[in-house]
Amino acid sequence: MSERAAPFHCPYCGDEDLRPGEQGHGAWECRACSRAFQLKFLGLLAPGTSSDSTGREEI
């Protein structure tokens, strides 16, 4: 089994200076903007689920 993926950049400022956080599993700290965030896997989407939220059908 491979290692868990780590974020490449901060979702707030885009900087790459990230360190694992002390808040628990999936927690990261950005040294550039002093923000802490947590990554969490929510699950898999059902087959046929689209990210298009307009309700329109594709042509």
CSV table of C-alpha atoms in Angstrom, one decimal:
chain,number,residue,atom,x,y,z
A,1,MET,CA,0.0,0.0,0.0
A,2,SER,CA,1.3,3.5,-0.8
A,3,GLU,CA,1.6,6.5,1.4
A,4,ARG,CA,-1.3,8.9,1.8
A,5,ALA,CA,-1.3,11.9,-0.5
A,6,ALA,CA,-0.2,15.2,0.9
A,7,PRO,CA,-1.4,18.6,-0.3
A,8,PHE,CA,1.0,20.4,-2.6
A,9,HIS,CA,-0.2,24.0,-1.8
A,10,CYS,CA,-2.3,25.9,0.6
A,11,PRO,CA,-6.0,26.2,-0.5
A,12,TYR,CA,-6.1,29.8,0.9
A,13,CYS,CA,-2.9,31.5,-0.3
A,14,GLY,CA,-1.4,28.9,-2.7
A,15,ASP,CA,2.0,28.8,-0.9
A,16,GLU,CA,3.8,25.4,-0.8
A,17,ASP,CA,5.3,25.8,2.8
A,18,LEU,CA,3.0,23.3,4.5
A,19,ARG,CA,3.6,21.3,7.6
A,20,PRO,CA,1.6,18.5,9.2
A,21,GLY,CA,-0.7,20.0,11.9
A,22,GLU,CA,-1.0,18.9,15.5
A,23,GLN,CA,-4.8,18.8,15.4
A,24,GLY,CA,-4.9,15.2,14.2
A,25,HIS,CA,-5.2,13.1,11.1
A,26,GLY,CA,-5.3,15.2,7.9
A,27,ALA,CA,-4.5,18.5,9.6
A,28,TRP,CA,-2.0,20.8,7.9
A,29,GLU,CA,-0.6,24.2,8.7
A,30,CYS,CA,0.5,26.9,6.2
A,31,ARG,CA,3.6,28.8,7.4
A,32,ALA,CA,3.0,31.6,4.8
A,33,CYS,CA,-0.5,32.7,5.8
A,34,SER,CA,-0.6,31.1,9.3
A,35,ARG,CA,-3.8,29.1,8.6
A,36,ALA,CA,-4.6,25.6,9.6
A,37,PHE,CA,-6.9,23.3,7.5
A,38,GLN,CA,-7.9,19.7,7.5
A,39,LEU,CA,-8.3,17.4,4.5
A,40,LYS,CA,-11.0,14.7,4.7
A,41,PHE,CA,-12.1,12.1,2.2
A,42,LEU,CA,-15.9,12.1,2.0
A,43,GLY,CA,-16.5,9.1,-0.2
A,44,LEU,CA,-17.2,8.1,-3.8
A,45,LEU,CA,-19.8,9.6,-6.0
A,46,ALA,CA,-22.6,7.4,-7.3
A,47,PRO,CA,-22.2,6.4,-11.0
A,48,GLY,CA,-23.7,9.0,-13.3
A,49,THR,CA,-23.3,11.8,-10.8
A,50,SER,CA,-22.3,15.0,-12.6
A,51,SER,CA,-20.6,18.1,-11.2
A,52,ASP,CA,-23.0,20.2,-13.5
A,53,SER,CA,-25.4,21.7,-11.0
A,54,THR,CA,-27.4,23.7,-13.6
A,55,GLY,CA,-29.8,20.8,-14.3
A,56,ARG,CA,-29.3,21.2,-18.1
A,57,GLU,CA,-28.7,18.2,-20.3
A,58,GLU,CA,-25.6,18.1,-22.5
A,59,ILE,CA,-26.2,18.3,-26.2
